[in-house]
């Protein structure tokens, strides 16, 4: 890799570190190509990404970034799993680590906060952005449906009473 390519990689990694809601660093030594493809497919499905980069270049890209404290995890054969959603990449990494013992999560960063192994696990258990939006939408819609049910209940009761009287008369 020549200097221009290295500069491009550092720039790309810098953008990843700045724009991602969460970045998870893990060791992947011993994983097969098929297993890495499976990780990438899972990440794509969760709107996350997986990136293998040289640690030295990643450390250069981390300089003067809010998540620079995660540089300590960049040793050995590391892979970065990241997403804009602050939970998606952590969930993908945790689920993959449960099934593949060769995939060892070291830590990561969420915004300016460095995460250790337990921190990544805690983040993965949080509801995702889509789940939160669905919950909030349900909470907003519940009072409206309750009001509609309360307004419609007397009419429904009258209709059932009339149908009962009609059946008795017949």
PDB file of N, CA and C in Angstrom, residues 25-29 51-55 58 73-80 106:
ATOM      1  N   UNK A  25     -14.769  -3.039  18.661  1.00  0.00           N
ATOM      2  CA  UNK A  25     -13.496  -3.609  18.242  1.00  0.00           C
ATOM      3  C   UNK A  25     -13.432  -5.050  18.741  1.00  0.00           C
ATOM      4  N   UNK A  26     -13.059  -5.976  17.854  1.00  0.00           N
ATOM      5  CA  UNK A  26     -12.988  -7.383  18.232  1.00  0.00           C
ATOM      6  C   UNK A  26     -11.819  -8.055  17.545  1.00  0.00           C
ATOM      7  N   UNK A  27     -11.329  -9.132  18.175  1.00  0.00           N
ATOM      8  CA  UNK A  27     -10.326  -9.987  17.541  1.00  0.00           C
ATOM      9  C   UNK A  27     -11.067 -11.011  16.695  1.00  0.00           C
ATOM     10  N   UNK A  28     -10.521 -11.293  15.524  1.00  0.00           N
ATOM     11  CA  UNK A  28     -11.170 -12.258  14.640  1.00  0.00           C
ATOM     12  C   UNK A  28     -10.231 -13.379  14.208  1.00  0.00           C
ATOM     13  N   UNK A  29      -9.112 -13.555  14.892  1.00  0.00           N
ATOM     14  CA  UNK A  29      -8.136 -14.584  14.520  1.00  0.00           C
ATOM     15  C   UNK A  29      -8.795 -15.959  14.531  1.00  0.00           C
ATOM     16  N   UNK A  51     -15.424  -3.602   9.109  1.00  0.00           N
ATOM     17  CA  UNK A  51     -14.228  -3.115   8.425  1.00  0.00           C
ATOM     18  C   UNK A  51     -12.991  -3.680   9.112  1.00  0.00           C
ATOM     19  N   UNK A  52     -12.105  -4.268   8.322  1.00  0.00           N
ATOM     20  CA  UNK A  52     -10.795  -4.699   8.817  1.00  0.00           C
ATOM     21  C   UNK A  52      -9.804  -3.641   8.356  1.00  0.00           C
ATOM     22  N   UNK A  53      -9.019  -3.118   9.284  1.00  0.00           N
ATOM     23  CA  UNK A  53      -8.041  -2.086   8.940  1.00  0.00           C
ATOM     24  C   UNK A  53      -6.782  -2.307   9.760  1.00  0.00           C
ATOM     25  N   UNK A  54      -5.690  -1.825   9.242  1.00  0.00           N
ATOM     26  CA  UNK A  54      -4.435  -1.910   9.992  1.00  0.00           C
ATOM     27  C   UNK A  54      -4.560  -1.063  11.257  1.00  0.00           C
ATOM     28  N   UNK A  55      -4.128  -1.634  12.368  1.00  0.00           N
ATOM     29  CA  UNK A  55      -4.237  -0.939  13.647  1.00  0.00           C
ATOM     30  C   UNK A  55      -3.498   0.387  13.649  1.00  0.00           C
ATOM     31  N   UNK A  58      -5.584   2.891  11.890  1.00  0.00           N
ATOM     32  CA  UNK A  58      -6.762   3.215  12.699  1.00  0.00           C
ATOM     33  C   UNK A  58      -6.386   4.135  13.861  1.00  0.00           C
ATOM     34  N   UNK A  73      -7.588  -0.696  22.401  1.00  0.00           N
ATOM     35  CA  UNK A  73      -8.107  -1.994  21.964  1.00  0.00           C
ATOM     36  C   UNK A  73      -7.556  -2.423  20.606  1.00  0.00           C
ATOM     37  N   UNK A  74      -6.864  -1.533  19.930  1.00  0.00           N
ATOM     38  CA  UNK A  74      -6.370  -1.826  18.582  1.00  0.00           C
ATOM     39  C   UNK A  74      -5.018  -2.521  18.633  1.00  0.00           C
ATOM     40  N   UNK A  75      -5.044  -3.788  19.018  1.00  0.00           N
ATOM     41  CA  UNK A  75      -3.843  -4.625  19.028  1.00  0.00           C
ATOM     42  C   UNK A  75      -4.215  -5.982  18.452  1.00  0.00           C
ATOM     43  N   UNK A  76      -3.314  -6.586  17.748  1.00  0.00           N
ATOM     44  CA  UNK A  76      -3.580  -7.895  17.163  1.00  0.00           C
ATOM     45  C   UNK A  76      -4.463  -7.784  15.930  1.00  0.00           C
ATOM     46  N   UNK A  77      -5.097  -8.896  15.572  1.00  0.00           N
ATOM     47  CA  UNK A  77      -5.969  -8.940  14.394  1.00  0.00           C
ATOM     48  C   UNK A  77      -7.346  -8.425  14.793  1.00  0.00           C
ATOM     49  N   UNK A  78      -7.601  -7.154  14.496  1.00  0.00           N
ATOM     50  CA  UNK A  78      -8.866  -6.549  14.918  1.00  0.00           C
ATOM     51  C   UNK A  78      -9.770  -6.248  13.744  1.00  0.00           C
ATOM     52  N   UNK A  79     -11.061  -6.261  14.043  1.00  0.00           N
ATOM     53  CA  UNK A  79     -12.098  -5.917  13.079  1.00  0.00           C
ATOM     54  C   UNK A  79     -13.007  -4.896  13.752  1.00  0.00           C
ATOM     55  N   UNK A  80     -13.467  -3.931  12.972  1.00  0.00           N
ATOM     56  CA  UNK A  80     -14.357  -2.887  13.482  1.00  0.00           C
ATOM     57  C   UNK A  80     -15.771  -3.156  12.978  1.00  0.00           C
ATOM     58  N   UNK A 106     -13.404  -6.910  22.255  1.00  0.00           N
ATOM     59  CA  UNK A 106     -12.462  -6.267  23.167  1.00  0.00           C
ATOM     60  C   UNK A 106     -13.078  -5.046  23.844  1.00  0.00           C
TER      61      UNK A 106
END
